[in-house]
PDB file of C-alpha atoms in Angstrom:
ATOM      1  CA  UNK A   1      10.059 -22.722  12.565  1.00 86.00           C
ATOM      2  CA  UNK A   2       6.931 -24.633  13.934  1.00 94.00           C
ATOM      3  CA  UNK A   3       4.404 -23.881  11.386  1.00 97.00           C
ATOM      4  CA  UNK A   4       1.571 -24.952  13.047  1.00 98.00           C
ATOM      5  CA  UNK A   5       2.127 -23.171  15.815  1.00 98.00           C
ATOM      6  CA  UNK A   6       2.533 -20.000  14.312  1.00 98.00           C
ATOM      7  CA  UNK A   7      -1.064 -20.808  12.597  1.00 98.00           C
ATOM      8  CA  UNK A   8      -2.243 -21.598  16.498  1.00 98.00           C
ATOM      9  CA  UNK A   9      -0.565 -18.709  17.847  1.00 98.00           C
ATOM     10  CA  UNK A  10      -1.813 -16.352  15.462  1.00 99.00           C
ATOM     11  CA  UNK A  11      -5.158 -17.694  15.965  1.00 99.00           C
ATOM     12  CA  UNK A  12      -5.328 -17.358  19.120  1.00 99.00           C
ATOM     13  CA  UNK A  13      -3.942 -13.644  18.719  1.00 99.00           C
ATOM     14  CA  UNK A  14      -7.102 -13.102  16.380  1.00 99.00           C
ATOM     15  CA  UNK A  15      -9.313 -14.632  19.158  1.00 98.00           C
ATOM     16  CA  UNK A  16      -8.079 -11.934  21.345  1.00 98.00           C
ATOM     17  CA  UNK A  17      -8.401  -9.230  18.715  1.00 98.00           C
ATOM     18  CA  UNK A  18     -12.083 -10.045  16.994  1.00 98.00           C
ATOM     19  CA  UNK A  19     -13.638 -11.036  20.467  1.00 98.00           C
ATOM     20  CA  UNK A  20     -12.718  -8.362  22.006  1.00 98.00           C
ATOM     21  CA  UNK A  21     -13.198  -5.839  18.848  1.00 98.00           C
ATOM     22  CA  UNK A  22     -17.414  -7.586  18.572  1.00 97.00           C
ATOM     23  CA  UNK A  23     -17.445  -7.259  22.317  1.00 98.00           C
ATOM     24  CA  UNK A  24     -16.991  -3.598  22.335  1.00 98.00           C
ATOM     25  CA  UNK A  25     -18.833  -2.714  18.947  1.00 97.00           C
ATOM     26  CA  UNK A  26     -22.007  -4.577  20.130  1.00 96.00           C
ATOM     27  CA  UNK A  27     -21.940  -3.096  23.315  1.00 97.00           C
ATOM     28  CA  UNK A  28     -21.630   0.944  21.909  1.00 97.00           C
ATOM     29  CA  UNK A  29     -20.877   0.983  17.708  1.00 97.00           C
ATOM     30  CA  UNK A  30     -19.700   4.559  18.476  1.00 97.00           C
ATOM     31  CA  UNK A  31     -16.489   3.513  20.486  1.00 98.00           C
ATOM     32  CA  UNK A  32     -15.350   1.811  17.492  1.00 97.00           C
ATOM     33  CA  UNK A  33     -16.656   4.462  15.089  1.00 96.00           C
ATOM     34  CA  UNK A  34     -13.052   5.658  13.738  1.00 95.00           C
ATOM     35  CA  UNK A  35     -13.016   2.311  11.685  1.00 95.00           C
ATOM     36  CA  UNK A  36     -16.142   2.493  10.192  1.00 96.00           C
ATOM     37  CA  UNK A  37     -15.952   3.966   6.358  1.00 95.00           C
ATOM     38  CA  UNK A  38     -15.602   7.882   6.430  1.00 95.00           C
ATOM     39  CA  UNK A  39     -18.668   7.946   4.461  1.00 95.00           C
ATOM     40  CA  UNK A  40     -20.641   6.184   7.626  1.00 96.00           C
ATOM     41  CA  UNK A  41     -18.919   8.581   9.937  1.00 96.00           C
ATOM     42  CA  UNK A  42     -19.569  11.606   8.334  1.00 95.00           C
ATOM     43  CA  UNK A  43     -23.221  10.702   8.393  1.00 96.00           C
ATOM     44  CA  UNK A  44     -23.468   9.945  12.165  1.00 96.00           C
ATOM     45  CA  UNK A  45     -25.306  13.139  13.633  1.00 95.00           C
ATOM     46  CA  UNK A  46     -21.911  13.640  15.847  1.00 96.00           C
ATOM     47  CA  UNK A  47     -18.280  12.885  15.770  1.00 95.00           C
ATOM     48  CA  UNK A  48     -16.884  10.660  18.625  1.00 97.00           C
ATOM     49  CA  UNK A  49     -17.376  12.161  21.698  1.00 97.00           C
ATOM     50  CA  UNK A  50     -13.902  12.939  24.276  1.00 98.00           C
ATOM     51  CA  UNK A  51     -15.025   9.654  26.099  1.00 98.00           C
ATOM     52  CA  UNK A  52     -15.814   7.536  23.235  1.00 98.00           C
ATOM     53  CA  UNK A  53     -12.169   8.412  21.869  1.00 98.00           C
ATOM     54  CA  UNK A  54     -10.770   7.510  25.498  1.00 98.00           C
ATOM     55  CA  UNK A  55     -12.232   4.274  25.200  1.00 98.00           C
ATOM     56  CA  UNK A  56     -11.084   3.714  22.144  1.00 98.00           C
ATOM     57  CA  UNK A  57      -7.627   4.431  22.795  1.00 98.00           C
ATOM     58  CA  UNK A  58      -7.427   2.684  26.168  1.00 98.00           C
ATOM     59  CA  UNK A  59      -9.271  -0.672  23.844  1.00 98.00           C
ATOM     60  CA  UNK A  60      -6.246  -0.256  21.495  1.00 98.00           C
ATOM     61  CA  UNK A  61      -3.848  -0.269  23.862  1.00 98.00           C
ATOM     62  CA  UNK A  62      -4.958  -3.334  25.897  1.00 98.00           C
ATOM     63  CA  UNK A  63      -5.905  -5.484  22.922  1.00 98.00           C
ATOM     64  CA  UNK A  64      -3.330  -4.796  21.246  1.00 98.00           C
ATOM     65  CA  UNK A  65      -0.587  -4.968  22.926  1.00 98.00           C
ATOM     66  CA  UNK A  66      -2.267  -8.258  24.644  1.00 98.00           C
ATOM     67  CA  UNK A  67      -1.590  -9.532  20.819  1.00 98.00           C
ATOM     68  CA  UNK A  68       1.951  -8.048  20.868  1.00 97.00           C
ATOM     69  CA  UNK A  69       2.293  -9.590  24.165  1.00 98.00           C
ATOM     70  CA  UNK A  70       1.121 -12.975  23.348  1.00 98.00           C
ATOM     71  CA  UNK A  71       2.774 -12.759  19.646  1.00 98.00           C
ATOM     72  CA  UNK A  72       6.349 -11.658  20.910  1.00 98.00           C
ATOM     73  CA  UNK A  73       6.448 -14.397  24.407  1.00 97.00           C
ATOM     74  CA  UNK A  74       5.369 -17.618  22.198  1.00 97.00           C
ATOM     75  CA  UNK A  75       8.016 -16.868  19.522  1.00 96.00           C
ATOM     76  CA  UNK A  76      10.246 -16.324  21.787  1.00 95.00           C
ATOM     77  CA  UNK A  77       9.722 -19.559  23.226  1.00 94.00           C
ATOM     78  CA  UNK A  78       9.727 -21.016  20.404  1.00 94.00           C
ATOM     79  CA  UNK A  79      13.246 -21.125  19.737  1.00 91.00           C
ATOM     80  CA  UNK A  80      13.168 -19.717  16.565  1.00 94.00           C
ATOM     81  CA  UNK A  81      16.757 -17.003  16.413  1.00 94.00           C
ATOM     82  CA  UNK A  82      17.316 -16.331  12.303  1.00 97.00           C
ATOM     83  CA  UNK A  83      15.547 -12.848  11.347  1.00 98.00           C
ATOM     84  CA  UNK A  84      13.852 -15.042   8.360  1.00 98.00           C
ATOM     85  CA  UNK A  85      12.373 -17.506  10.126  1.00 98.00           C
ATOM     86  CA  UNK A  86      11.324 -15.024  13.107  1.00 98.00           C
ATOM     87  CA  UNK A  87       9.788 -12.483  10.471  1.00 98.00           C
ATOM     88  CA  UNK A  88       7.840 -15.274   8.644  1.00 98.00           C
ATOM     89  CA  UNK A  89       6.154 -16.523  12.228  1.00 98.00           C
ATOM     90  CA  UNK A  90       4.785 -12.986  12.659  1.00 98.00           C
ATOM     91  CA  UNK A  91       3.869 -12.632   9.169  1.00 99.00           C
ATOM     92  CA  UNK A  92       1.686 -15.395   9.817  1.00 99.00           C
ATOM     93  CA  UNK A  93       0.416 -14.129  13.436  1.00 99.00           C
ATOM     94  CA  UNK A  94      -0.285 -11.223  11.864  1.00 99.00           C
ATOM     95  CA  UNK A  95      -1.876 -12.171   8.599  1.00 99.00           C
ATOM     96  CA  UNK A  96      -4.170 -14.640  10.780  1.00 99.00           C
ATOM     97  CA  UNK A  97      -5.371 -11.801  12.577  1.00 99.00           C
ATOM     98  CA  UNK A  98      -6.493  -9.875   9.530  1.00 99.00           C
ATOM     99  CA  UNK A  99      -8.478 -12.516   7.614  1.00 98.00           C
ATOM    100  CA  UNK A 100     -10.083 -13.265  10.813  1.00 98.00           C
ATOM    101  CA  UNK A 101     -10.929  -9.385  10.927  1.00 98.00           C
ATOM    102  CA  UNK A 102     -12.021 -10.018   7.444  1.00 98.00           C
ATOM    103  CA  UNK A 103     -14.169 -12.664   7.901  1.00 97.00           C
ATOM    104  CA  UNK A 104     -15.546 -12.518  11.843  1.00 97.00           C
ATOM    105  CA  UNK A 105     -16.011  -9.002  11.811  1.00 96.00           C
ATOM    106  CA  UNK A 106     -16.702  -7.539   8.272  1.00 95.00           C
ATOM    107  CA  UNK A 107     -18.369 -10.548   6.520  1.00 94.00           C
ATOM    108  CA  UNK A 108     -19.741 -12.344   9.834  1.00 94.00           C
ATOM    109  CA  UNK A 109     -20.837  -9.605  12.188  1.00 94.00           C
ATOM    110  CA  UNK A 110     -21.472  -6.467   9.769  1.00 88.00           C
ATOM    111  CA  UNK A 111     -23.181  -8.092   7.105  1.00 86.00           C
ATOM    112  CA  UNK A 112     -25.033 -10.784   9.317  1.00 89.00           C
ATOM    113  CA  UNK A 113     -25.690  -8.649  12.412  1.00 90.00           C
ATOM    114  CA  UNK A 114     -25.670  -5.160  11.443  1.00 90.00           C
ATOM    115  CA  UNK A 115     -28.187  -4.426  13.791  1.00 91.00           C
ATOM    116  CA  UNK A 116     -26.436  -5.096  16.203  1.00 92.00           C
ATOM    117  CA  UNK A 117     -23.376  -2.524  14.941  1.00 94.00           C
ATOM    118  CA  UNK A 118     -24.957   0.446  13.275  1.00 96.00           C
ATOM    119  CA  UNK A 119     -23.969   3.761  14.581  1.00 96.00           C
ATOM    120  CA  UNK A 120     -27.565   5.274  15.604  1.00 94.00           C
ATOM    121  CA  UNK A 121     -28.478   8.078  13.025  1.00 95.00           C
ATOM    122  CA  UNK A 122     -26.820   6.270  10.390  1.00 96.00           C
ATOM    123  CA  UNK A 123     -29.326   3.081   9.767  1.00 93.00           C
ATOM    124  CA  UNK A 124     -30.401   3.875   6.377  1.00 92.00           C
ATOM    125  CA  UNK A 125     -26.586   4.216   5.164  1.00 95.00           C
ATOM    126  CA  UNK A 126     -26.418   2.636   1.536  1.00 95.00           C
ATOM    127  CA  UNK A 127     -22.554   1.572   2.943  1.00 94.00           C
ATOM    128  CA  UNK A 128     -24.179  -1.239   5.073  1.00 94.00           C
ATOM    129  CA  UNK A 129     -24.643  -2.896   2.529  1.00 92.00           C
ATOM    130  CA  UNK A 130     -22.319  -6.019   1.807  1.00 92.00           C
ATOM    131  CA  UNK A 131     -21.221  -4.939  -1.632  1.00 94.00           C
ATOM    132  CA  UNK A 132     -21.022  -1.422  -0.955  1.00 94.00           C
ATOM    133  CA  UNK A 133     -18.855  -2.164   2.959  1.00 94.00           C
ATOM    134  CA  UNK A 134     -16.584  -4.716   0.397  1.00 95.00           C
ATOM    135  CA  UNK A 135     -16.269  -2.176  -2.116  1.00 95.00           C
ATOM    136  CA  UNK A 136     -15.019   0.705   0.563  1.00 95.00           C
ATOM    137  CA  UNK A 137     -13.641  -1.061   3.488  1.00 95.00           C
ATOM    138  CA  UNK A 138     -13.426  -4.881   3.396  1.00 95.00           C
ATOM    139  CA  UNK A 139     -11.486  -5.552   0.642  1.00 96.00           C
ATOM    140  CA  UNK A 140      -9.019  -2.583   0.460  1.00 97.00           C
ATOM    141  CA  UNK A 141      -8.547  -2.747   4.151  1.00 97.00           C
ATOM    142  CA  UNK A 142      -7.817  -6.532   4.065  1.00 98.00           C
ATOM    143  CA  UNK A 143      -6.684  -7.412   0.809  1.00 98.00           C
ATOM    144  CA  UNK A 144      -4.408  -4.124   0.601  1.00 98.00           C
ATOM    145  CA  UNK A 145      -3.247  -2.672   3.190  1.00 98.00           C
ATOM    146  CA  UNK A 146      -2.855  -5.203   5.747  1.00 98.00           C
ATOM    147  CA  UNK A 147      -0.798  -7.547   3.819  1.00 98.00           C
ATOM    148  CA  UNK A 148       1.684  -5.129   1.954  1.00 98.00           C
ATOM    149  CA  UNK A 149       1.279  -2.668   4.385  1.00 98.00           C
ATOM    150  CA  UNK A 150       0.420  -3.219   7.874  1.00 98.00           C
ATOM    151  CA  UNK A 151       1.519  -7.037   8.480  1.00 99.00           C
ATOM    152  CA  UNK A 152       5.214  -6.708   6.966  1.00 99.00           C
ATOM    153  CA  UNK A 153       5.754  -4.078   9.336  1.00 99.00           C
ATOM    154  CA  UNK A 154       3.851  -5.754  12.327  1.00 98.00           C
ATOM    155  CA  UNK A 155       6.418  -8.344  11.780  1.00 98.00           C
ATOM    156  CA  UNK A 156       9.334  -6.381  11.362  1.00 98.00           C
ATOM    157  CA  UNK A 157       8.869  -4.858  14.998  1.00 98.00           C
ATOM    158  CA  UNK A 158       7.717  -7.838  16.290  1.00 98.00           C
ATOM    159  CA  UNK A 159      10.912  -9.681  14.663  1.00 98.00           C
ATOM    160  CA  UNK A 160      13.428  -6.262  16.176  1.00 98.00           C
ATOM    161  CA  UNK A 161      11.315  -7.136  19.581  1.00 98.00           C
ATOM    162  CA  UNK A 162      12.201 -10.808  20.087  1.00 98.00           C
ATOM    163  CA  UNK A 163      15.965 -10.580  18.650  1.00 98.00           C
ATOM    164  CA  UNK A 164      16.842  -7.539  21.124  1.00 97.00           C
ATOM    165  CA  UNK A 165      14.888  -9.710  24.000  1.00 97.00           C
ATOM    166  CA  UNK A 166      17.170 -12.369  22.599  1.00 97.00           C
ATOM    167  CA  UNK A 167      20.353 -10.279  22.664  1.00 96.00           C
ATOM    168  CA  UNK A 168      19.772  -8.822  25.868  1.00 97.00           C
ATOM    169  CA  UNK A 169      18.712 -11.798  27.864  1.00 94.00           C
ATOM    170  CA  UNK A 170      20.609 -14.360  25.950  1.00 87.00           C
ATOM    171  CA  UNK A 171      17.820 -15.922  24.630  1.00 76.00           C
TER     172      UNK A 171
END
């Protein structure tokens, strides 16, 4: 296993992620308003519209699977065939791409910008605030569920991806 590229590689899957992820929540908060704390969605005037849930689906399905895509092609090329090593290369994609969630979009762009990401209606929202978004999304989210949740089994279907690619196209 090529440790530094799995730190590049997952890198480069976070680039895809958090660009596009500040791209869309600049340009309309509300499409991304199903991972915003229930206590900031409650207090938006109106749930997610039909359309606003279409985008967000159709945003999940691109970016992520553009980070599947990316994740699953670069370990397979990189030669890597034992389940352990293969699991630890997309525990670190994986993991990459949730501290840079962490730290691009929850510390960096909601608690530098957030004028630029609150949900109209819900400006005065005490949640906003960087202790109070830590306290009920950042760190639980990040420090929680993503790495004893989430990532291990990111990178247990990643890993079943690339060793059926492998068996099936001798790899």
């Amino acid at each position: 296993m090529d440790i530094i590229r799995a730190i590049l590689d997952g890198i480069a899957m976070a680039a895809i992620f958090n660009g596009s992820a500040a791209a869309l929540v600049i340009a309309n908060p509300r499409y991304l308003m199903d991972s915003y704390p229930k206590g900031i969605q409650k207090a938006a005037p109106e749930p997610m519209s039909k359309k606003e849930k279409r985008v967000n689906k159709i945003f999940t399905v691109i970016v992520m699977g553009a980070c599947w895509l990316y994740g699953v092609s670069s370990t397979l090329y990189g030669g890597i065939h034992t389940f352990k090593l293969l699991f630890c290369t997309a525990y670190i994609h994986w993991i990459i791409v949730n501290f840079g969630d962490f730290f691009l979009l929850d510390c960096l762009l909601f608690q530098k910008w957030t004028k630029l990401i609150v949900i109209p209606g819900t400006e005065d929202n005490p949640i906003y605030q960087t202790k109070n978004w830590m306290k009920v999304i950042g760190i639980p989210e990040h420090f929680l569920l993503w790495p004893f949740i989430i990532v291990p089994f990111f990178s247990l279907v990643q890993t079943g991806i690339v060793m059926l690619i492998q068996f099936l196209f001798s790899f």
